[in-house]
Tab-separated table of C-alpha atoms and ligand atoms in Angstrom:
chain	number	residue	atom	x	y	z
A	121	MET	CA	-28.522	-10.762	-19.714
A	122	VAL	CA	-31.448	-12.734	-18.290
A	123	GLN	CA	-33.607	-10.585	-16.041
A	124	LYS	CA	-33.549	-11.826	-12.440
A	125	SER	CA	-36.832	-12.316	-10.656
A	126	ILE	CA	-37.254	-11.198	-7.062
A	127	VAL	CA	-40.200	-11.939	-4.823
A	128	LEU	CA	-40.748	-8.981	-2.494
A	129	GLY	CA	-42.728	-10.082	0.560
A	130	ILE	CA	-44.346	-7.324	2.589
A	131	SER	CA	-45.849	-7.987	6.009
A	132	GLY	CA	-48.012	-5.728	8.127
A	133	GLY	CA	-45.821	-3.239	9.948
A	134	ILE	CA	-45.572	0.519	9.734
A	135	ALA	CA	-42.340	0.181	7.725
A	136	ALA	CA	-44.404	-1.390	4.929
A	137	TYR	CA	-44.378	2.032	3.248
A	138	LYS	CA	-40.587	1.677	2.796
A	139	ALA	CA	-41.185	-1.441	0.703
A	140	ALA	CA	-42.447	0.856	-2.066
A	141	GLY	CA	-39.026	2.540	-2.155
A	142	LEU	CA	-37.341	-0.861	-2.261
A	143	ALA	CA	-39.614	-2.070	-5.079
A	144	SER	CA	-38.884	1.059	-7.085
A	145	LEU	CA	-35.112	0.717	-6.555
A	146	LEU	CA	-35.091	-2.958	-7.548
A	147	VAL	CA	-37.063	-2.218	-10.713
A	148	LYS	CA	-34.538	0.531	-11.569
A	149	GLN	CA	-31.740	-1.982	-11.025
A	150	GLY	CA	-33.301	-4.190	-13.710
A	151	PHE	CA	-35.032	-6.844	-11.589
A	152	GLN	CA	-38.486	-8.212	-12.256
A	153	VAL	CA	-40.244	-7.695	-8.909
A	154	GLN	CA	-43.194	-9.886	-7.891
A	155	THR	CA	-44.879	-8.512	-4.803
A	156	VAL	CA	-46.609	-10.671	-2.222
A	157	MET	CA	-48.360	-8.984	0.688
A	158	THR	CA	-49.845	-10.346	3.863
A	159	LYS	CA	-53.425	-9.286	4.587
A	160	ALA	CA	-52.166	-6.963	7.340
A	161	ALA	CA	-49.658	-5.315	4.975
A	162	THR	CA	-52.546	-4.131	2.779
A	163	GLU	CA	-53.770	-2.059	5.748
A	164	PHE	CA	-50.520	-0.064	5.643
A	165	ILE	CA	-49.897	0.288	1.898
A	166	THR	CA	-52.140	-0.555	-1.034
A	167	PRO	CA	-51.397	-3.348	-3.501
A	168	LEU	CA	-52.078	-0.811	-6.260
A	169	THR	CA	-48.973	1.170	-5.258
A	170	LEU	CA	-46.791	-1.913	-5.654
A	171	GLN	CA	-48.540	-2.954	-8.852
A	172	ALA	CA	-47.905	0.476	-10.374
A	173	LEU	CA	-44.249	0.482	-9.312
A	174	THR	CA	-43.472	-3.066	-10.449
A	175	LYS	CA	-45.881	-3.360	-13.414
A	176	GLN	CA	-46.766	-6.809	-12.074
A	177	PRO	CA	-49.858	-8.198	-10.331
A	178	VAL	CA	-49.658	-8.220	-6.541
A	179	TYR	CA	-50.549	-11.394	-4.653
A	180	VAL	CA	-52.263	-11.499	-1.255
A	181	ASP	CA	-54.660	-14.452	-1.035
A	182	VAL	CA	-53.226	-17.917	-1.595
A	183	LEU	CA	-56.660	-19.259	-2.507
A	184	ALA	CA	-57.550	-16.557	-5.055
A	185	GLU	CA	-56.109	-18.384	-8.061
A	186	GLN	CA	-56.823	-16.350	-11.210
A	187	ASP	CA	-55.035	-18.518	-13.734
A	188	PRO	CA	-56.186	-22.167	-13.878
A	189	THR	CA	-53.031	-23.178	-15.753
A	190	ARG	CA	-50.745	-22.589	-12.791
A	191	ILE	CA	-50.570	-22.759	-9.025
A	192	SER	CA	-49.336	-19.308	-8.177
A	193	HIS	CA	-47.357	-19.912	-4.994
A	194	VAL	CA	-45.477	-22.826	-6.584
A	195	ALA	CA	-44.849	-20.984	-9.859
A	196	MET	CA	-43.609	-17.874	-8.051
A	197	ALA	CA	-41.294	-19.828	-5.778
A	198	ASP	CA	-39.856	-21.753	-8.735
A	199	GLN	CA	-39.333	-18.586	-10.754
A	200	ALA	CA	-37.691	-16.547	-7.971
A	201	ASP	CA	-33.926	-15.972	-7.975
A	202	ALA	CA	-34.248	-14.559	-4.463
A	203	ILE	CA	-36.937	-13.616	-1.973
A	204	ILE	CA	-36.762	-10.609	0.311
A	205	ILE	CA	-39.266	-9.999	3.084
A	206	ALA	CA	-39.239	-6.341	4.038
A	207	PRO	CA	-40.548	-5.493	6.514
A	208	ALA	CA	-40.758	-8.806	8.354
A	209	THR	CA	-42.948	-8.481	11.445
A	210	ALA	CA	-42.626	-10.625	14.584
A	211	ASP	CA	-45.764	-12.425	13.431
A	212	VAL	CA	-44.492	-13.408	9.977
A	213	ILE	CA	-41.102	-14.401	11.427
A	214	ALA	CA	-42.879	-16.711	13.885
A	215	ARG	CA	-45.053	-18.212	11.169
A	216	ILE	CA	-42.052	-18.884	8.908
A	217	ALA	CA	-40.025	-20.359	11.790
A	218	HIS	CA	-42.864	-22.747	12.543
A	219	GLY	CA	-43.343	-23.853	8.958
A	220	LEU	CA	-46.861	-22.443	8.599
A	221	ALA	CA	-48.318	-21.948	5.145
A	222	ASP	CA	-51.422	-19.983	6.023
A	223	ASP	CA	-51.091	-17.253	3.410
A	224	MET	CA	-49.465	-16.586	0.042
A	225	LEU	CA	-46.114	-15.390	1.431
A	226	THR	CA	-45.523	-18.271	3.841
A	227	SER	CA	-46.713	-20.785	1.227
A	228	ILE	CA	-44.179	-19.502	-1.308
A	229	LEU	CA	-41.406	-19.784	1.307
A	230	LEU	CA	-42.058	-23.469	1.893
A	231	VAL	CA	-41.703	-24.186	-1.822
A	232	ALA	CA	-38.744	-21.873	-2.536
A	233	ARG	CA	-35.181	-23.152	-2.978
A	234	CYS	CA	-33.568	-19.748	-3.642
A	235	PRO	CA	-31.828	-17.426	-1.115
A	236	VAL	CA	-34.263	-15.750	1.292
A	237	ILE	CA	-33.599	-12.451	3.055
A	238	VAL	CA	-35.660	-11.527	6.087
A	239	ALA	CA	-35.551	-7.872	7.139
A	240	PRO	CA	-37.184	-7.513	10.570
A	241	SER	CA	-38.810	-4.296	11.685
A	242	MET	CA	-40.641	-3.822	14.976
A	243	ASN	CA	-40.563	-2.238	18.425
A	244	VAL	CA	-37.207	-2.701	20.173
A	245	HIS	CA	-38.675	-4.718	23.069
A	246	MET	CA	-40.521	-6.939	20.635
A	247	TYR	CA	-37.302	-7.423	18.666
A	248	GLU	CA	-35.355	-8.311	21.798
A	249	HIS	CA	-38.042	-10.689	23.073
A	250	PRO	CA	-36.526	-14.157	23.480
A	251	LEU	CA	-39.268	-15.722	21.356
A	252	VAL	CA	-38.540	-13.403	18.420
A	253	GLN	CA	-34.806	-14.009	18.845
A	254	LYS	CA	-35.408	-17.749	19.051
A	255	ASN	CA	-37.421	-17.660	15.826
A	256	LEU	CA	-34.732	-15.605	14.089
A	257	HIS	CA	-32.170	-18.121	15.296
A	258	VAL	CA	-34.200	-20.910	13.682
A	259	LEU	CA	-34.266	-18.986	10.400
A	260	ARG	CA	-30.499	-18.311	10.521
A	261	GLU	CA	-29.812	-21.984	11.160
A	262	LEU	CA	-31.859	-22.799	8.076
A	263	GLY	CA	-29.704	-20.473	5.970
A	264	TYR	CA	-32.026	-17.477	5.738
A	265	ILE	CA	-30.135	-14.179	5.576
A	266	ILE	CA	-31.296	-11.878	8.362
A	267	ALA	CA	-30.949	-8.189	7.451
A	268	GLU	CA	-30.490	-6.925	11.009
A	269	PRO	CA	-32.561	-3.803	11.680
A	270	ASP	CA	-30.970	-0.426	12.375
A	271	GLU	CA	-30.992	1.380	15.684
A	272	GLY	CA	-32.810	4.685	15.866
A	273	MET	CA	-36.137	6.411	16.457
A	274	LEU	CA	-38.942	3.882	16.013
A	275	ALA	CA	-42.485	4.657	14.880
A	276	CYS	CA	-43.767	3.565	18.329
A	277	GLY	CA	-41.768	6.389	19.957
A	278	TYR	CA	-39.045	4.163	21.397
A	279	VAL	CA	-35.395	4.604	20.445
A	280	GLY	CA	-33.578	1.331	19.812
A	281	LYS	CA	-32.966	-1.530	17.418
A	282	GLY	CA	-35.916	-2.268	15.168
A	283	ARG	CA	-35.849	0.126	12.221
A	284	LEU	CA	-36.079	-1.487	8.813
A	285	LEU	CA	-32.852	-1.033	6.839
A	286	GLU	CA	-32.948	1.572	4.088
A	287	PRO	CA	-33.844	0.336	0.564
A	288	SER	CA	-30.240	0.881	-0.654
A	289	ASP	CA	-28.872	-1.374	2.126
A	290	LEU	CA	-31.517	-4.013	1.428
A	291	ALA	CA	-30.643	-3.900	-2.275
A	292	GLU	CA	-26.974	-4.445	-1.353
A	293	ILE	CA	-27.863	-7.491	0.734
A	294	LEU	CA	-29.914	-8.802	-2.159
A	295	SER	CA	-27.045	-8.344	-4.567
A	296	PHE	CA	-24.851	-10.202	-2.031
A	297	ALA	CA	-27.366	-13.061	-1.910
A	298	LEU	CA	-27.395	-13.315	-5.703
A	299	SER	CA	-23.599	-13.261	-6.261
A	300	PRO	CA	-21.447	-16.372	-6.471
A	301	LYS	CA	-19.167	-16.717	-3.422
A	302	PRO	CA	-15.670	-17.810	-4.525
A	303	LEU	CA	-14.180	-15.871	-1.584
A	304	GLN	CA	-16.334	-17.597	1.039
A	305	GLY	CA	-14.246	-18.209	4.170
A	306	LYS	CA	-11.400	-15.922	2.990
A	307	LYS	CA	-10.175	-12.918	4.956
A	308	ILE	CA	-9.328	-9.797	3.015
A	309	LEU	CA	-7.661	-6.649	4.265
A	310	VAL	CA	-8.122	-3.470	2.220
A	311	THR	CA	-6.541	-0.087	2.879
A	312	ALA	CA	-8.102	3.025	1.375
A	313	GLY	CA	-8.017	6.793	1.366
A	314	PRO	CA	-5.332	9.280	2.308
A	315	THR	CA	-3.091	9.411	5.355
A	316	LYS	CA	-2.952	12.546	7.517
A	317	GLU	CA	0.449	13.623	8.760
A	318	ARG	CA	0.002	16.012	11.670
A	319	ILE	CA	1.796	19.326	12.062
A	320	ASP	CA	-0.183	20.406	15.114
A	321	PRO	CA	-3.720	19.788	16.498
A	322	VAL	CA	-5.312	21.848	13.699
A	323	ARG	CA	-3.049	21.278	10.668
A	324	TYR	CA	-1.871	18.307	8.673
A	325	VAL	CA	-0.346	17.217	5.375
A	326	THR	CA	-2.529	14.973	3.221
A	327	ASN	CA	-3.454	14.257	-0.429
A	328	ASP	CA	-6.437	14.164	-2.776
A	329	SER	CA	-7.333	10.476	-2.423
A	330	THR	CA	-11.097	9.976	-2.018
A	331	GLY	CA	-10.845	6.267	-1.167
A	332	THR	CA	-13.419	5.349	-3.847
A	333	MET	CA	-11.350	2.621	-5.503
A	334	GLY	CA	-10.523	0.939	-2.172
A	335	TYR	CA	-14.139	1.115	-0.987
A	336	ALA	CA	-15.297	-0.385	-4.306
A	337	LEU	CA	-12.822	-3.260	-3.923
A	338	ALA	CA	-13.954	-3.845	-0.329
A	339	ARG	CA	-17.631	-3.968	-1.422
A	340	CYS	CA	-16.862	-6.235	-4.299
A	341	ALA	CA	-14.830	-8.646	-2.127
A	342	TRP	CA	-17.691	-8.714	0.395
A	343	LYS	CA	-20.161	-9.575	-2.353
A	344	LEU	CA	-17.907	-12.437	-3.412
A	345	GLY	CA	-18.207	-13.848	0.104
A	346	ALA	CA	-15.018	-12.600	1.813
A	347	HIS	CA	-14.758	-11.347	5.373
A	348	VAL	CA	-13.512	-7.834	4.684
A	349	THR	CA	-11.681	-5.445	6.997
A	350	LEU	CA	-11.175	-1.951	5.640
A	351	LEU	CA	-8.501	0.327	7.101
A	352	SER	CA	-9.668	3.736	6.015
A	353	GLY	CA	-8.171	7.194	6.037
A	354	ALA	CA	-10.540	10.166	6.368
A	355	VAL	CA	-12.954	9.956	3.434
A	356	ASN	CA	-16.532	10.937	2.674
A	357	LEU	CA	-17.808	7.466	1.909
A	358	LEU	CA	-20.074	4.964	3.605
A	359	PRO	CA	-18.668	1.447	3.504
A	360	GLY	CA	-22.152	-0.112	3.479
A	361	ILE	CA	-23.187	-3.127	5.430
A	362	GLY	CA	-21.064	-6.191	6.126
A	363	ILE	CA	-17.624	-4.571	6.172
A	364	ASP	CA	-15.536	-3.966	9.309
A	365	VAL	CA	-14.101	-0.475	9.077
A	366	ILE	CA	-11.230	0.831	11.189
A	367	SER	CA	-10.257	4.486	10.874
A	368	VAL	CA	-6.597	5.253	10.472
A	369	SER	CA	-4.761	8.556	10.467
A	370	SER	CA	-1.033	8.680	9.690
A	371	ALA	CA	1.183	6.328	7.689
A	372	ILE	CA	2.684	5.012	10.934
A	373	HIS	CA	-0.799	4.354	12.346
A	374	LEU	CA	-1.815	2.584	9.135
A	375	GLN	CA	1.332	0.473	9.254
A	376	GLU	CA	0.583	-0.583	12.870
A	377	GLU	CA	-2.992	-1.571	12.011
A	378	VAL	CA	-1.862	-3.511	8.921
A	379	GLU	CA	0.831	-5.354	10.882
A	380	LYS	CA	-1.681	-6.495	13.520
A	381	ARG	CA	-3.653	-8.353	10.844
A	382	ILE	CA	-1.384	-9.197	7.936
A	383	ALA	CA	-0.373	-12.719	8.990
A	384	GLU	CA	-4.034	-13.785	8.991
A	385	VAL	CA	-5.289	-12.561	5.638
A	386	ASP	CA	-5.700	-14.442	2.362
A	387	MET	CA	-5.629	-11.289	0.286
A	388	PHE	CA	-4.196	-7.848	0.958
A	389	ILE	CA	-5.215	-4.872	-1.172
A	390	MET	CA	-3.195	-1.713	-0.588
A	391	THR	CA	-4.971	1.194	-2.272
A	392	ALA	CA	-4.210	3.748	0.466
A	393	ALA	CA	-2.476	6.896	-0.726
A	394	VAL	CA	0.282	6.921	1.861
A	395	ALA	CA	2.215	10.142	2.435
A	396	ASP	CA	5.861	9.454	1.633
A	397	TYR	CA	7.010	12.085	4.148
A	398	ARG	CA	5.728	13.448	7.469
A	399	PRO	CA	6.641	16.569	9.423
A	400	GLN	CA	9.667	15.869	11.605
A	401	THR	CA	7.999	17.622	14.531
A	402	THR	CA	4.358	17.369	15.517
A	403	TYR	CA	3.434	20.150	17.919
A	404	ASP	CA	1.121	19.386	20.855
A	405	TYR	CA	-0.221	22.930	20.738
A	406	LYS	CA	-1.280	25.107	17.845
A	407	TRP	CA	1.803	26.413	16.082
A	408	LYS	CA	1.680	30.253	16.216
A	409	LYS	CA	2.872	32.664	13.581
A	410	THR	CA	5.422	35.313	14.519
A	411	ASP	CA	5.274	38.874	13.216
A	412	ASP	CA	8.951	39.071	12.286
A	413	VAL	CA	9.034	35.752	10.364
A	414	ASP	CA	7.879	35.864	6.716
A	415	THR	CA	8.855	32.428	5.499
A	416	VAL	CA	8.764	29.064	7.223
A	417	THR	CA	10.535	25.808	6.366
A	418	TRP	CA	9.125	22.512	7.576
A	419	THR	CA	11.479	19.581	7.772
A	420	MET	CA	9.836	16.381	6.542
A	421	VAL	CA	11.147	12.885	7.246
A	422	ARG	CA	10.576	9.677	5.259
A	423	ASN	CA	7.645	7.490	6.213
A	424	PRO	CA	8.172	3.750	6.094
A	425	ASP	CA	7.164	2.096	2.818
A	426	ILE	CA	4.442	-0.155	4.203
A	427	LEU	CA	4.362	-2.664	1.332
A	428	VAL	CA	8.147	-3.036	1.368
A	429	SER	CA	8.109	-3.509	5.156
A	430	LEU	CA	5.578	-6.369	4.836
A	431	LYS	CA	7.762	-8.660	2.716
A	432	GLY	CA	8.048	-12.047	4.438
A	433	LYS	CA	5.176	-11.307	6.852
A	434	TYR	CA	2.274	-12.572	4.723
A	435	LYS	CA	0.335	-15.770	5.335
A	436	PRO	CA	1.691	-18.439	2.958
A	437	GLY	CA	-0.238	-18.270	-0.322
A	438	ALA	CA	-1.698	-14.824	0.391
A	439	TYR	CA	-2.351	-12.715	-2.713
A	440	VAL	CA	-1.066	-9.136	-2.520
A	441	ILE	CA	-2.298	-6.276	-4.683
A	442	GLY	CA	-0.585	-2.888	-4.750
A	443	PHE	CA	-1.595	0.267	-6.550
A	444	ALA	CA	0.483	2.905	-8.263
A	445	ALA	CA	-0.443	6.382	-9.347
A	446	GLU	CA	1.854	7.731	-12.041
A	447	THR	CA	1.945	10.750	-14.328
A	448	HIS	CA	4.826	9.822	-16.691
A	449	ASP	CA	7.106	6.912	-17.667
A	450	VAL	CA	4.256	4.704	-16.461
A	451	ASP	CA	5.544	1.364	-17.757
A	452	ARG	CA	9.083	1.812	-16.382
A	453	TYR	CA	7.900	2.869	-12.892
A	454	ALA	CA	5.229	0.159	-12.829
A	455	ARG	CA	7.711	-2.656	-13.544
A	456	LYS	CA	10.094	-1.307	-10.902
A	457	LYS	CA	7.360	-0.979	-8.253
A	458	LEU	CA	6.070	-4.481	-8.986
A	459	VAL	CA	9.470	-5.841	-7.972
A	460	ASP	CA	10.382	-3.368	-5.203
A	461	LYS	CA	7.019	-3.679	-3.423
A	462	GLY	CA	6.875	-7.482	-3.585
A	463	VAL	CA	3.256	-7.637	-4.788
A	464	ASP	CA	1.584	-10.281	-6.948
A	465	LEU	CA	-0.347	-7.685	-8.902
A	466	LEU	CA	0.280	-3.979	-9.338
A	467	VAL	CA	-2.687	-1.926	-10.509
A	468	VAL	CA	-1.373	1.150	-12.260
A	469	ASN	CA	-3.139	4.278	-13.280
A	470	ASN	CA	-1.879	7.273	-15.124
A	471	VAL	CA	-3.688	9.950	-13.133
A	472	LEU	CA	-3.346	12.427	-16.002
A	473	GLU	CA	-5.314	10.146	-18.327
A	474	TYR	CA	-8.976	11.069	-19.018
A	475	GLY	CA	-11.347	9.429	-16.517
A	476	ALA	CA	-8.582	7.974	-14.323
A	477	GLY	CA	-7.260	8.706	-10.847
A	478	PHE	CA	-8.421	10.766	-7.872
A	479	GLY	CA	-11.865	12.292	-7.544
A	480	THR	CA	-13.466	10.679	-10.623
A	481	GLY	CA	-16.252	8.096	-10.607
A	482	THR	CA	-14.360	6.126	-13.267
A	483	ASN	CA	-10.918	4.622	-13.645
A	484	ARG	CA	-8.657	3.251	-16.388
A	485	VAL	CA	-5.942	0.955	-15.150
A	486	ASP	CA	-3.261	-1.430	-16.358
A	487	LEU	CA	-2.524	-4.623	-14.473
A	488	TYR	CA	1.089	-5.788	-14.046
A	489	PHE	CA	1.505	-9.390	-12.885
A	490	GLN	CA	4.526	-11.087	-11.316
A	491	ASP	CA	4.919	-13.385	-14.344
A	492	GLY	CA	5.628	-10.319	-16.509
A	493	ARG	CA	2.217	-10.270	-18.176
A	494	THR	CA	0.217	-7.067	-18.391
A	495	THR	CA	-3.471	-6.414	-19.076
A	496	ALA	CA	-5.073	-3.096	-19.972
A	497	LEU	CA	-8.567	-2.754	-18.520
A	498	PRO	CA	-11.120	-0.511	-20.238
A	499	LEU	CA	-12.343	2.812	-18.844
A	500	ALA	CA	-15.214	1.912	-16.505
A	501	SER	CA	-16.892	2.866	-13.237
A	502	LYS	CA	-14.687	2.224	-10.201
A	503	MET	CA	-17.079	-0.535	-9.091
A	504	ASP	CA	-16.717	-2.274	-12.469
A	505	VAL	CA	-12.944	-1.792	-12.405
A	506	ALA	CA	-12.902	-3.330	-8.893
A	507	THR	CA	-14.882	-6.314	-10.206
A	508	MET	CA	-12.448	-6.811	-13.109
A	509	ILE	CA	-9.389	-6.558	-10.828
A	510	LEU	CA	-10.771	-9.123	-8.378
A	511	GLN	CA	-11.793	-11.372	-11.232
A	512	GLN	CA	-8.179	-11.426	-12.482
A	513	ALA	CA	-6.842	-11.985	-8.960
A	514	LEU	CA	-9.287	-14.861	-8.347
A	515	VAL	CA	-8.203	-16.572	-11.572
A	516	ARG	CA	-4.562	-16.385	-10.400
A	517	MET	CA	-5.519	-17.657	-6.942
A	518	GLY	CA	-7.185	-20.640	-8.636
A	519	LEU	CA	-10.584	-19.746	-7.140
A	520	VAL	CA	-12.357	-19.173	-10.456
A	521	ASP	CA	-11.570	-20.188	-14.024
A	522	ASP	CA	-11.096	-17.725	-16.877
A	523	GLU	CA	-14.830	-17.695	-17.542
A	524	GLY	CA	-15.435	-16.392	-14.037
A	525	MET	CA	-16.989	-19.635	-12.836
A	526	GLN	CA	-16.122	-20.925	-9.385
A	527	ALA	CA	-13.225	-23.421	-9.688
B	634	CTP	N1	2.791	2.575	-0.413
B	634	CTP	C1	3.168	2.067	0.797
B	634	CTP	N2	3.871	2.832	1.669
B	634	CTP	C2	4.260	4.081	1.329
B	634	CTP	C3	3.892	4.597	0.066
B	634	CTP	C4	3.151	3.815	-0.796
B	634	CTP	O1	2.853	0.918	1.104
B	634	CTP	N3	4.954	4.802	2.195
B	634	CTP	C5	2.016	1.721	-1.321
B	634	CTP	C6	0.743	2.333	-1.863
B	634	CTP	O2	-0.371	2.070	-1.020
B	634	CTP	C7	0.591	1.667	-3.197
B	634	CTP	C8	2.032	1.444	-3.644
B	634	CTP	O3	2.819	1.487	-2.461
B	634	CTP	O4	-0.035	0.394	-3.099
B	634	CTP	C9	2.533	2.469	-4.614
B	634	CTP	O5	2.252	3.765	-4.132
B	634	CTP	P1	2.696	5.053	-4.945
B	634	CTP	O6	2.253	6.271	-4.182
B	634	CTP	O7	2.293	4.920	-6.372
B	634	CTP	O8	4.261	4.915	-4.956
B	634	CTP	P2	5.379	5.322	-3.973
B	634	CTP	O9	5.985	4.104	-3.391
B	634	CTP	O10	4.899	6.345	-2.995
B	634	CTP	O11	6.444	5.930	-4.979
B	634	CTP	P3	6.482	7.372	-5.719
B	634	CTP	O12	5.763	8.325	-4.815
B	634	CTP	O13	7.911	7.629	-5.855
B	634	CTP	O14	5.781	7.157	-7.041
């Protein structure tokens, strides 16, 4: 694979030290990182740090041309697959918005034709100042991706919006900027994780689902340009930036939240591990043990089958993906579920197989399509499995061809 080249622009704010973490992460991810610093940035972090981390020369002065065979700011802009400016101070944002080319970084930006990410970081009042907001608006209108700062404790002592995003979030935004966008303008609803069926305020019935597969699909769909809503049971995962997450509890709650949205979505991915039964009675108060009772029987009642209940409610042309966890007779159950659940694609895993199922970082699945065809995917990380599943779905939706190119 051809190594992608990223220009990392660093301007002079206290968060400049975080740019070292970002540079290191991007190098680990296999990018070639070319660092460009403003003069002020060199007061906060030394070029030598970035040079050592990236194994590349660091550029500051647009006029200090070392190599007579090239014009550095033009060569770097032409070579870049993406540019990320982190941190971006109010000053550099203003200079970019006004088309200045008074240093290396701003000169590169005027030449560049690749995606540009601007990650502001400053005092909250500065960030909210109408002039800064106006300049950011200009950049957005021009197609720059603004990596909105976090809220929190700022170096100036204020608490508010202005903290530079963490390197992992910035790397995610970069990977978004670099991916093709066949799902641009499409709405996708993903369900993930377990349901919780309450017995009383302190007890419930649930299952081992960690939500990892659903979260991976949500991330992947976001990277491909979709607007993603994730209905999530209680899990220990962060969805990352760009995804709307709504917490759900029981199967009934999940069904209500799905029904509110289903008529609008272009793709529905149902990975949630829904409890098939729930306690018939949910107590409002803690259920107490009794000294003379040694055994207890709970009556459980059937939950609705959400996928079955959705038949006929989808937007015309919507693509529906269901999941199935099996331990035996996998092929027979898979073919039956494909029909009963009314899905276009059923992703099936044998949870007893090595590396598949709940609580593993990997998965090994078989895909069952409506036309009777099946495909066995290789054992891979859940993120890679998510990519392969969406790839197959996009081919069937006519959004990409078999080679993975946008149709
Ligand atoms: N599903 C659903 N509503 C339920 C149970 C499951 O919509 N009440 C969905 C799951 O999210 C999944 C698919 O149906 O996409 C298959 O789920 P699975 O647990 O494998 O199958 P079940 O229908 O529960 O059947 P069984 O437990 O008998 O295998």
